[in-house]
Coordinates of C-alpha atoms and ligand atoms in Angstrom, one line a residue:
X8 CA 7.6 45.3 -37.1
X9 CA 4.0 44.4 -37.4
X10 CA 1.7 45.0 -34.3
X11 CA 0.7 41.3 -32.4
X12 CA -2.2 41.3 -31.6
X13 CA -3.9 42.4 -28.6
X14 CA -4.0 39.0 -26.9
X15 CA -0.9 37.7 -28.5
X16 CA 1.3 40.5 -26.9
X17 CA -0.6 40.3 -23.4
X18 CA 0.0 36.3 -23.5
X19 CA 3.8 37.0 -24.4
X20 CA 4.1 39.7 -21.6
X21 CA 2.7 37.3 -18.9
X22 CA 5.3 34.4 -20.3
X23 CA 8.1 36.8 -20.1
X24 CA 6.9 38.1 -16.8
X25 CA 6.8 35.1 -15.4
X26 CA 2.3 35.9 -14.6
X27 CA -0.4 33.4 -15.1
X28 CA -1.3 33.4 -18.7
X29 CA -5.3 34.2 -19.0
X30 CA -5.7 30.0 -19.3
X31 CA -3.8 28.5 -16.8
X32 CA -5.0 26.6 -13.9
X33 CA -6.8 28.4 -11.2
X34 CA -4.1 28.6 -8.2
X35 CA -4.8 26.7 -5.5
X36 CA -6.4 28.9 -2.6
X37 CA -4.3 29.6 0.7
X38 CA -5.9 28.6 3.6
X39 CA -5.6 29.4 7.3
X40 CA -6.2 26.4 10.0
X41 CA -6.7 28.1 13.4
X42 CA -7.2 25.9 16.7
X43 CA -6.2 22.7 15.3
X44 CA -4.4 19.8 17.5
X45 CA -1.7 18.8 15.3
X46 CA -0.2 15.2 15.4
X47 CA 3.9 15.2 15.4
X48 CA 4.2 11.6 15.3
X49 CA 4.1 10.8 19.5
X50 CA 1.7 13.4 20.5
X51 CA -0.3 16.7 19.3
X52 CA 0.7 20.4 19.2
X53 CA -1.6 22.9 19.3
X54 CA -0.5 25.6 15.9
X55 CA -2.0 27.5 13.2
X56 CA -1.1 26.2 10.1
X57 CA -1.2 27.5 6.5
X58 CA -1.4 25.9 3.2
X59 CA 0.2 27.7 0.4
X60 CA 0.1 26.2 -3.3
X61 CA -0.4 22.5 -1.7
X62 CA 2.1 22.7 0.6
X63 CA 2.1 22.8 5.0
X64 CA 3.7 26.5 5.8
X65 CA 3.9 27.8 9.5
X66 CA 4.3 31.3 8.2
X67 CA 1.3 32.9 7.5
X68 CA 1.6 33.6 3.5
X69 CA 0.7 37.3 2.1
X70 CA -2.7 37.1 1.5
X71 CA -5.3 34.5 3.3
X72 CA -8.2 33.0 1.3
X73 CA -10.2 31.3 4.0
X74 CA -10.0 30.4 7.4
X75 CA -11.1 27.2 8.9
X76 CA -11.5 26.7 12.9
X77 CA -10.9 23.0 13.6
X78 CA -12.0 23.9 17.1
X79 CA -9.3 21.6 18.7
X80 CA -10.2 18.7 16.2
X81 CA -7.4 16.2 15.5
X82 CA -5.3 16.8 13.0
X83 CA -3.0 13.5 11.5
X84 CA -1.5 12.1 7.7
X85 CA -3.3 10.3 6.0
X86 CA -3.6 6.8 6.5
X87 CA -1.3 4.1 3.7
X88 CA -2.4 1.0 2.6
X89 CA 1.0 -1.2 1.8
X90 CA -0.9 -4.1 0.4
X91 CA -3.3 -4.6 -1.8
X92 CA -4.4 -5.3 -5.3
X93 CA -7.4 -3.0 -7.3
X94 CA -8.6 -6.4 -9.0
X95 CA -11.9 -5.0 -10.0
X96 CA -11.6 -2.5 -12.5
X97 CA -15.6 -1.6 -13.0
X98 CA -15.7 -0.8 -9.1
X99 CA -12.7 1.7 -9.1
X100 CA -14.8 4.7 -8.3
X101 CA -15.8 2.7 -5.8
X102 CA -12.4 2.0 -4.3
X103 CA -11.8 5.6 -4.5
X104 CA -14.4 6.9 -2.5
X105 CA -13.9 4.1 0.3
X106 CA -10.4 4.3 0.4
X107 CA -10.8 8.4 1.2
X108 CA -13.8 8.0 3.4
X109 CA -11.7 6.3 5.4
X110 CA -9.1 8.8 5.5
X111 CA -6.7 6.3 3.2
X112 CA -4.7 8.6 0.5
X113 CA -1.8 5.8 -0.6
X114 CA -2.2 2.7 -1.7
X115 CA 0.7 0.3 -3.1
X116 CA -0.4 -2.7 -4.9
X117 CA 2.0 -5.8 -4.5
X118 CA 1.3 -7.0 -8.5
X119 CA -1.6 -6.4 -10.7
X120 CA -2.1 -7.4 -14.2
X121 CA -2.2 -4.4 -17.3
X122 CA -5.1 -5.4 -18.6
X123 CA -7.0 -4.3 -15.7
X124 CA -4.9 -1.6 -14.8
X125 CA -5.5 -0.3 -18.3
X126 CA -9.0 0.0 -17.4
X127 CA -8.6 2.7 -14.5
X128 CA -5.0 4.6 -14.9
X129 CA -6.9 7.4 -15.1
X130 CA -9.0 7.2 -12.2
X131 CA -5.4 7.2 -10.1
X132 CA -2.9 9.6 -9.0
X133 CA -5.5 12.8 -9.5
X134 CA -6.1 15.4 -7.0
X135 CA -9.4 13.7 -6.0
X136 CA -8.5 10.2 -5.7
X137 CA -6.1 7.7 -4.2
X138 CA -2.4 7.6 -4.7
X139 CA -1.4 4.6 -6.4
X140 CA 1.6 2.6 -7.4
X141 CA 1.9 -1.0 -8.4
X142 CA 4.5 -3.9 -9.0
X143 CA 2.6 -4.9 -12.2
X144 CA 3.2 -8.2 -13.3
X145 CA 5.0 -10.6 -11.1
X146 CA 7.7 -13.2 -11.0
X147 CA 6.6 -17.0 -9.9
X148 CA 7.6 -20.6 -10.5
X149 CA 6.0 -23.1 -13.0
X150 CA 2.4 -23.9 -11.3
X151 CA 2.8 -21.3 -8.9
X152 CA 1.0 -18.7 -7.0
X153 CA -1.4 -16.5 -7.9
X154 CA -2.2 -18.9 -10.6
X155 CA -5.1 -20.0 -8.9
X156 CA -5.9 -16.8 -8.1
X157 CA -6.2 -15.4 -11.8
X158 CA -8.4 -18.6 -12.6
X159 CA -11.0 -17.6 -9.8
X160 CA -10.8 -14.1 -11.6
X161 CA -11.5 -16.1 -14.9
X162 CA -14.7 -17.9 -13.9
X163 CA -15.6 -14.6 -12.3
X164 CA -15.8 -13.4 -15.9
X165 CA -12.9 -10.3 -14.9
X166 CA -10.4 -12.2 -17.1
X167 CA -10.9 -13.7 -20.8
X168 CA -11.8 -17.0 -20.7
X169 CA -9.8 -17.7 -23.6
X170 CA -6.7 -17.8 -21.2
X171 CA -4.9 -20.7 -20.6
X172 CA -2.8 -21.4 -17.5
X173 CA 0.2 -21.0 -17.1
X174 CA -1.2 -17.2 -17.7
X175 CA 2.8 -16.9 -18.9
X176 CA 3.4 -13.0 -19.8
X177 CA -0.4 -11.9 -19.8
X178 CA -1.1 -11.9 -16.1
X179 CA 2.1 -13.4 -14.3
X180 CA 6.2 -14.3 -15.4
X181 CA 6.8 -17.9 -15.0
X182 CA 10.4 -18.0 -15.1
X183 CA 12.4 -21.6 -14.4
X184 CA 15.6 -19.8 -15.5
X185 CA 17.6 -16.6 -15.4
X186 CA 17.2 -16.7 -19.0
X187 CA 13.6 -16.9 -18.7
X188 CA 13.8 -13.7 -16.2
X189 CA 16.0 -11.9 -18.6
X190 CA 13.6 -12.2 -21.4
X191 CA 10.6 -11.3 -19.2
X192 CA 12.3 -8.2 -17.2
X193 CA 12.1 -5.5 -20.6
X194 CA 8.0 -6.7 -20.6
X195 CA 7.9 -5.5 -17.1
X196 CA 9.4 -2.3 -18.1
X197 CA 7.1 -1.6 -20.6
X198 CA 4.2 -1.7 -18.2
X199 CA 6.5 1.0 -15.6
X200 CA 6.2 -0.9 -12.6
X201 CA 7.3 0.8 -9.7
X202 CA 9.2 -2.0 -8.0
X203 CA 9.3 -5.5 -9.3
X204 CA 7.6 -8.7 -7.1
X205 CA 8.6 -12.1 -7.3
X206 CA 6.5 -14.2 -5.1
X207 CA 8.1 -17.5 -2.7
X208 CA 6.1 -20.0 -1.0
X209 CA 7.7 -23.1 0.7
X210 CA 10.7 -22.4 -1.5
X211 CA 13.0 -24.8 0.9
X212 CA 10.4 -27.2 -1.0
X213 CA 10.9 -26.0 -4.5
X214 CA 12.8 -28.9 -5.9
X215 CA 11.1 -31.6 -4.0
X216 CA 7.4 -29.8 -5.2
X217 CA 8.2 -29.6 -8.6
X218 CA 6.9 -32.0 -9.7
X219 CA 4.4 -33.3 -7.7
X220 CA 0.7 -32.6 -8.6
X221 CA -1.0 -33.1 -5.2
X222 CA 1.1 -29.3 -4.1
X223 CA -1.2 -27.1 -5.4
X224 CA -0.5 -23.1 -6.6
X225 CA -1.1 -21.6 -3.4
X226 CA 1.9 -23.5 -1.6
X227 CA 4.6 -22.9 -5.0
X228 CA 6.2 -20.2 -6.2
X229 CA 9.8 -18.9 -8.0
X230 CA 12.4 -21.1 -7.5
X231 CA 14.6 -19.5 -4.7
X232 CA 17.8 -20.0 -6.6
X233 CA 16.6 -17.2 -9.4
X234 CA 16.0 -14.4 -6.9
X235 CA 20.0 -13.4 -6.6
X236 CA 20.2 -12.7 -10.5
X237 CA 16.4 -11.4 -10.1
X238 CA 17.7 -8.8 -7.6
X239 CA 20.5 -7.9 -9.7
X240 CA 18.2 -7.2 -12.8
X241 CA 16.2 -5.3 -10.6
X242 CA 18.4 -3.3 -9.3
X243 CA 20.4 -2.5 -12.6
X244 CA 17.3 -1.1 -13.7
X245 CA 16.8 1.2 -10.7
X246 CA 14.0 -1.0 -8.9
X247 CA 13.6 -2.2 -5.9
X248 CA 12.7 -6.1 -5.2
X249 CA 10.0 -7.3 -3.1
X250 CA 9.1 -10.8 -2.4
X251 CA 6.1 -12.6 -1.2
X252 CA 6.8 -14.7 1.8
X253 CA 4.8 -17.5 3.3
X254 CA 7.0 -19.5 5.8
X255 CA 10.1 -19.3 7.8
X256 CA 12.0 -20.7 4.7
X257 CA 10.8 -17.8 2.6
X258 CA 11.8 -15.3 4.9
X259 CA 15.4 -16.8 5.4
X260 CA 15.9 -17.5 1.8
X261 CA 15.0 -13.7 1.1
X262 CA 16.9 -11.9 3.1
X263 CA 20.0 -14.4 2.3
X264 CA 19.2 -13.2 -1.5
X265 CA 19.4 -9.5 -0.9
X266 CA 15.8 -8.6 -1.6
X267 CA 14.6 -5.1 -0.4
X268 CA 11.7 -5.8 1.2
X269 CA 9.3 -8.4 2.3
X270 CA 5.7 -8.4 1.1
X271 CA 4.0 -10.4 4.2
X272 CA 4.4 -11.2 7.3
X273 CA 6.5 -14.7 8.5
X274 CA 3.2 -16.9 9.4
X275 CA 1.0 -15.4 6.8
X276 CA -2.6 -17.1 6.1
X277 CA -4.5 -20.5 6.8
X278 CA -1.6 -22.7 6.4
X279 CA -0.1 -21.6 10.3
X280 CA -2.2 -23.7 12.1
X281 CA -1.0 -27.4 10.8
X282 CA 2.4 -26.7 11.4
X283 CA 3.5 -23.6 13.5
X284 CA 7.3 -24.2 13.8
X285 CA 7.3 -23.9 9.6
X286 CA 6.2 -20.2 9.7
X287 CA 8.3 -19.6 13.0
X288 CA 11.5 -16.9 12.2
X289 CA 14.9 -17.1 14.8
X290 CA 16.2 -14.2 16.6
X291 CA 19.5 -14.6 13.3
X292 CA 16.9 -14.3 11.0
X293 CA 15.2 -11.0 12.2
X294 CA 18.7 -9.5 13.1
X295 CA 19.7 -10.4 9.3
X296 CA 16.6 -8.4 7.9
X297 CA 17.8 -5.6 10.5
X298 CA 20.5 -5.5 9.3
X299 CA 20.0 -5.6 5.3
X300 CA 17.4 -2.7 6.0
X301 CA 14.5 -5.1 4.6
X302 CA 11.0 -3.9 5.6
X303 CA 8.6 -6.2 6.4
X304 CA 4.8 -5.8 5.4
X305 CA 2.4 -7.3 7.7
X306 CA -0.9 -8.4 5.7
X307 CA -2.2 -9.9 9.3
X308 CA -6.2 -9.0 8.6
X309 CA -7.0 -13.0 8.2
X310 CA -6.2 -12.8 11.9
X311 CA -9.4 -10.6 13.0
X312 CA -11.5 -12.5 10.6
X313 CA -10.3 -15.8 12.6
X314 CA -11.5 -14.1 16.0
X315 CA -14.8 -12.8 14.4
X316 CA -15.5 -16.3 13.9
X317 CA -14.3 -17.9 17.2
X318 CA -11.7 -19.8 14.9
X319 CA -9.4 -22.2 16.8
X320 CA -6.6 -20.9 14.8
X321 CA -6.9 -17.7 16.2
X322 CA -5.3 -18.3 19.1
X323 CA -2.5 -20.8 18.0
X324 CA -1.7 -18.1 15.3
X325 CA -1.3 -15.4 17.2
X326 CA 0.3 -16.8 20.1
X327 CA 2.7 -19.4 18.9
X328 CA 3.9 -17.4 15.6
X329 CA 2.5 -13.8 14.7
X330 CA 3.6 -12.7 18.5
X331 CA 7.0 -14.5 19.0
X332 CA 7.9 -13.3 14.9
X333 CA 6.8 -9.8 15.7
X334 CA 8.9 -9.8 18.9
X335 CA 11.8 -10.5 17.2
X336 CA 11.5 -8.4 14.2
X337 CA 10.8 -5.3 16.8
X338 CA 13.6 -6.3 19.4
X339 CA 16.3 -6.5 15.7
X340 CA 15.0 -3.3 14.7
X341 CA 12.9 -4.1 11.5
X342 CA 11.3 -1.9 10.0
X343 CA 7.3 -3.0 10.0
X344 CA 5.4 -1.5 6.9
X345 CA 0.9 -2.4 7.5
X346 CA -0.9 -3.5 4.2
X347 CA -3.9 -5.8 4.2
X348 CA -3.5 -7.8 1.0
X349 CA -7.7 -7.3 1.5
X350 CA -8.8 -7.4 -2.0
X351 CA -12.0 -5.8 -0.9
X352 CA -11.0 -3.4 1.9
X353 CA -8.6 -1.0 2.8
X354 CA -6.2 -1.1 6.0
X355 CA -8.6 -0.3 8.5
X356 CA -9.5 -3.3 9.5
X357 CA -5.3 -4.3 9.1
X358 CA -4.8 -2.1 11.9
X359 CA -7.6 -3.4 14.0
X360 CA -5.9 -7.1 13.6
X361 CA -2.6 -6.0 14.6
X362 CA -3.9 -4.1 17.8
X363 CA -5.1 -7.7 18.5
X364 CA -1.1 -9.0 18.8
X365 CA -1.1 -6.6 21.9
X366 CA 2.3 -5.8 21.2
X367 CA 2.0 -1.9 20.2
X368 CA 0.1 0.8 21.1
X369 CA -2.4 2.6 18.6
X370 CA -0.1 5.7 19.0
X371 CA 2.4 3.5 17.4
X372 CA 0.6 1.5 15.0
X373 CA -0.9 5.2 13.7
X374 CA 2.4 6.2 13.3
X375 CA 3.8 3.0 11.7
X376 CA 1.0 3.7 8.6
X377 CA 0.4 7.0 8.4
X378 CA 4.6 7.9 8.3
X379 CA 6.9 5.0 8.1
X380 CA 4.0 2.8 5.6
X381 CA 3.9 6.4 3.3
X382 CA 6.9 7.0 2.9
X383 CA 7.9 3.5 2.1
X384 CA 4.8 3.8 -0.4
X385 CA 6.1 7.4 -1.9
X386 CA 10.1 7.7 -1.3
X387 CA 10.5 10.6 -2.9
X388 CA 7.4 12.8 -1.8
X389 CA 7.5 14.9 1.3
X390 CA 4.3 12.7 3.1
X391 CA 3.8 11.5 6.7
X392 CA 4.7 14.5 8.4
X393 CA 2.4 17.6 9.1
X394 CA 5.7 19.8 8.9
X395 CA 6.7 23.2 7.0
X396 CA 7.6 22.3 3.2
X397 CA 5.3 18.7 3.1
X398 CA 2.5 17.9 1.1
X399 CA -0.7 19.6 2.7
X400 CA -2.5 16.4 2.8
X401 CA -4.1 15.8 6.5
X402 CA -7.2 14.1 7.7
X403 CA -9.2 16.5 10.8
X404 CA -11.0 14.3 13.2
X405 CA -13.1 15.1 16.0
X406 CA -11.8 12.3 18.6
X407 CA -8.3 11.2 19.0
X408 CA -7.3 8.3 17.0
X409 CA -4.2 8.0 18.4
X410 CA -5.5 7.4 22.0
X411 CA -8.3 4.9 20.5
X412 CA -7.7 3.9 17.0
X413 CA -11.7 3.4 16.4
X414 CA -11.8 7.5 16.5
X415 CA -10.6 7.2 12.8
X416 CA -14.6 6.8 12.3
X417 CA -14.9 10.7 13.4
X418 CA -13.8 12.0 10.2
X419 CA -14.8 15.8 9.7
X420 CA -12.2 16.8 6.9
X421 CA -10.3 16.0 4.7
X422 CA -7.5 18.0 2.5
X423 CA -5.0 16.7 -0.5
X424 CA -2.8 18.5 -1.9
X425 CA -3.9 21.7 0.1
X426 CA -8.0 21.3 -1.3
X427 CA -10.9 20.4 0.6
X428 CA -12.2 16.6 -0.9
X429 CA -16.0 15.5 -0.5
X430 CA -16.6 11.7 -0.7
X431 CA -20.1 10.1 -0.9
X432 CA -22.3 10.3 2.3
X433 CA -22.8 6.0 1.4
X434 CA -19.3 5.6 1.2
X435 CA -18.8 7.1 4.8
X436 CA -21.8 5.1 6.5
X437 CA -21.9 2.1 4.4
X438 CA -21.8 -1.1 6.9
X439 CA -19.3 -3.1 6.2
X440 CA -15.2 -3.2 6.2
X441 CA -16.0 -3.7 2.5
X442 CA -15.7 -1.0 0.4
X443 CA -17.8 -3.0 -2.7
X444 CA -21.0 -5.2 -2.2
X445 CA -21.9 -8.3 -4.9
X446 CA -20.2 -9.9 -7.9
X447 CA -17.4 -8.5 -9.0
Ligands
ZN19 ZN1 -1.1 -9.6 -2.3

C-alpha cells in the first residue's frame, strides 16, 4: 500500500481517534466563577461554578482556563422577550447590541414577513447575537389586522410600493375559508415558522364587521370560525397555534377553539378605555385557559407610556381591566409569558409596566421572564436555570435585580454559550428605552 501522506495519515488518525483535526474550531475555554451570588429562581446561593464546552458544571472539570471573581456580584438568566417583531432589517445590528446590553438573549417574534427576515437570518441565532424565532407570516380575515400596519411600513419605504392591499401571501394570509388556510398553510412551511399565528380582534363582531367600511384593520381579524380547522392544520404539522387577542370575545373564542397560547394580554391597547366591560375576562374564562394549559403573553408596555404622559386611561386601564384580568388569570393558575410587542424596544421597559399592576413582586416578574418566558421561547433547550447540564448563558450584575428590578442597569458581564460577549459602550448608555433613533 502506498504511503498517505504526512498530513493525510495524521488527519485520519485524529478522525479515528476521535482528536481535534488540525482545522476544527478552537474549543471553547473552561472557566472557573468564584464568589458569585447565584440566582435559583426565589433567592441566591452563594457557589463556584464552572463552564465546560458551553455548558453550567458544579464539578470543577480537569483543567481550568481562567478564573473570574464576581466578588459576590449577581448572577441570573438572561432576560426573554416574548413579543416582538424585528421590522427593520437595516438596524439589525442595532437590535442586537441593545437587546444584549440589556442583558436580553431570546427574542420570539409573534409574525414577520420573509422578505425582511431574508435580510438578517444571518445576523440571528450566532454565538454573539440574540436568539430568535419567529411565526413568519400570519393568518387574518379580509381587511384585517396588521394590514394597516404593513401600509405604514410601505410609505416608510421598508416595503415595495408596488404592493397592493390585501398584501395576500407576500406579507400576511387572508383566509375567508378553510380552503383558503389549506392552500396557504404549505407557504408557511416553506418560510419554517416556528409556530403559526392567526391574529382575532372583536371576532364576536366578525360577521356583523364584514362588511362595513367605517371598522377599520385594527379592530378585524380571522374569522373565529376557521381557527378549529386552523388548529388542526397546525398541529398535524407539528406546530403550535398562537392567536392575537384584543377583547374578552377573543380570549373566549380562543381558548373554546383549542389554541396553545395567547399572544396579548385580555384589555390590550387604546381601545380599553371606551368600553372596559368588552376587554373584561370571567373567573370561567381564566379557569378554561388553566385548564387547556394556554399561556398568556402580556404586551402591557402601552400602560407605562399612558402614565409617562398623565393619560386618563391609565388609571381606568389598569384598574378596571389589566388588574381584575390579571387576578383571575393568577388565581386559575395561567401561565403568564412577558413580551412587549415594542417594535423599537426590548422587554425592559414591559417589565417596568407590569410592576405598575402592583400585583407581583420583581422577584417574581424576574423569574416569570428570565425562566418560565425562555423556555416558552426555546422548549427544547436547557435555558432559565443556572443549574448543572444548562446552557452557560448568565448575566453578572453588581446590584440585585431581583430585590429592585432597576438593578438590571448594573450590568458587569455577560456570558452565552460559556464565552464572554462585549456590546458597544453607546448601546449600554444610550438614553432612551429605544434601542434605534430616526427613520426607519
Ligand atoms: Zn405583535
Amino acid at each position: 500500500m502506498k504511503r498517505l501522506p504526512y498530513f493525510a495519515a495524521s488527519l485520519l488518525a485524529a478522525v479515528l481517534l476521535g482528536a481535534p483535526a488540525a482545522d476544527a474550531a478552537p474549543p471553547t475555554p473552561n472557566y472557573a466563577f468564584v464568589n458569585g451570588q447565584w440566582w435559583n429562581g426565589s433567592g441566591y446561593e452563594q457557589r463556584t461554578v464552572y463552564t465546560v464546552d458551553g455548558l453550567i458544571r458544579s464539578k470543577r472539570p480537569a483543567y481550568i482556563d481562567q478564573t473570574f471573581d464576581l466578588k459576590r456580584g449577581f448572577v441570573i438568566p438572561p432576560l426573554a422577550e416574548g413579543h416582538n417583531h424585528w421590522l427593520e432589517p437595516l438596524k439589525v445590528d442595532d437590535y442586537n447590541a441593545c437587546y444584549l446590553a440589556d442583558g436580553v438573549y431570546y427574542v420570539r417574534e409573534m409574525a414577520n414577513i420573509p422578505l425582511l427576515v431574508d435580510q438578517f437570518r444571518d445576523k440571528v441565532n450566532l454565538p454573539t447575537s440574540v436568539d430568535w424565532v419567529s411565526a413568519m407570516t400570519g393568518f387574518t380575515g379580509p381587511g384585517g389586522h396588521p394590514a394597516e400596519i404593513i401600509g405604514q411600513m410601505i410609505g416608510m419605504g421598508i416595503l415595495p410600493k408596488d404592493w397592493k392591499p390585501d398584501y395576500d401571501k407576500q406579507a400576511e394570509f387572508v383566509v375567508s375559508t378553510e380552503k383558503d388556510i389549506d392552500e396557504r398553510f404549505p407557504l408557511l412551511l416553506e418560510q419554517h415558522p416556528a409556530y403559526v399565528k392567526a391574529f382575532l380582534l372583536f371576532s364576536d363582531r366578525y360577521e356583523e364587521n364584514l362588511n362595513n367600511a367605517s371598522i377599520k384593520a385594527d379592530a378585524r381579524g380571522m374569522d373565529p370560525k376557521l381557527l378549529p380547522h386552523l388548529v388542526k392544520v397546525a398541529h398535524a404539522a407539528g406546530l403550535k397555534l398562537i392567536v392575537h387577542i384584543y377583547s374578552a370575545a377573543d380570549f373566549r373564542n380562543a381558548v373554546a377553539a383549542g389554541v396553545d397560547e395567547l399572544a396579548h394580554f385580555p384589555g390590550n391597547g387604546y381601545g380599553v378605555i371606551k368600553s372596559p366591560e368588552l376587554f373584561q375576562i370571567t373567573a370561567e374564562d381564566a379557569k378554561a385557559a388553566a385548564k387547556a394549559h394556554i399561556a398568556v403573553t402580556t404586551t402591557l408596555s402601552w400602560l407605562g407610556k399612558f402614565k409617562e404622559s398623565n393619560s386618563p386611561s391609565y388609571e381606568i386601564s389598569r384598574d378596571q381591566v389589566l388588574i381584575p384580568n390579571m387576578k383571575l388569570l393568577k388565581a386559575a393558575g395561567v401561565r403568564i409569558l412577558i413580551g412587549s410587542d415594542q417594535f423599537r424596544r426590548d422587554v425592559v421597559p414591559e417589565l417596568q409596566s407590569l410592576r405598575l399592576l402592583g400585583l407581583f413582586s420583581d422577584a417574581e416578574l424576574l423569574r416569570m421572564d428570565t425562566e418560565t418566558t425562555a423556555q416558552a421561547i426555546f422548549p427544547n433547550r436547557k435555558i432559565g436555570k443556572l443549574q448543572e447540564g444548562y446552557e452557560a448563558n448568565f448575566l453578572v450584575l453588581d446590584r440585585d435585580p431581583a430585590a429592585n428590578l432597576d438593578n438590571l442597569s448594573s450590568i458587569s458581564m455577560r456570558v452565552k454559550q460559556g464565552r464572554r460577549i462585549s456590546v458597544p459602550a453607546s448601546a449600554v448608555s444610550r438614553s432612551s428605552p429605544d434601542c434605534v433613533q430616526g427613520k426607519p
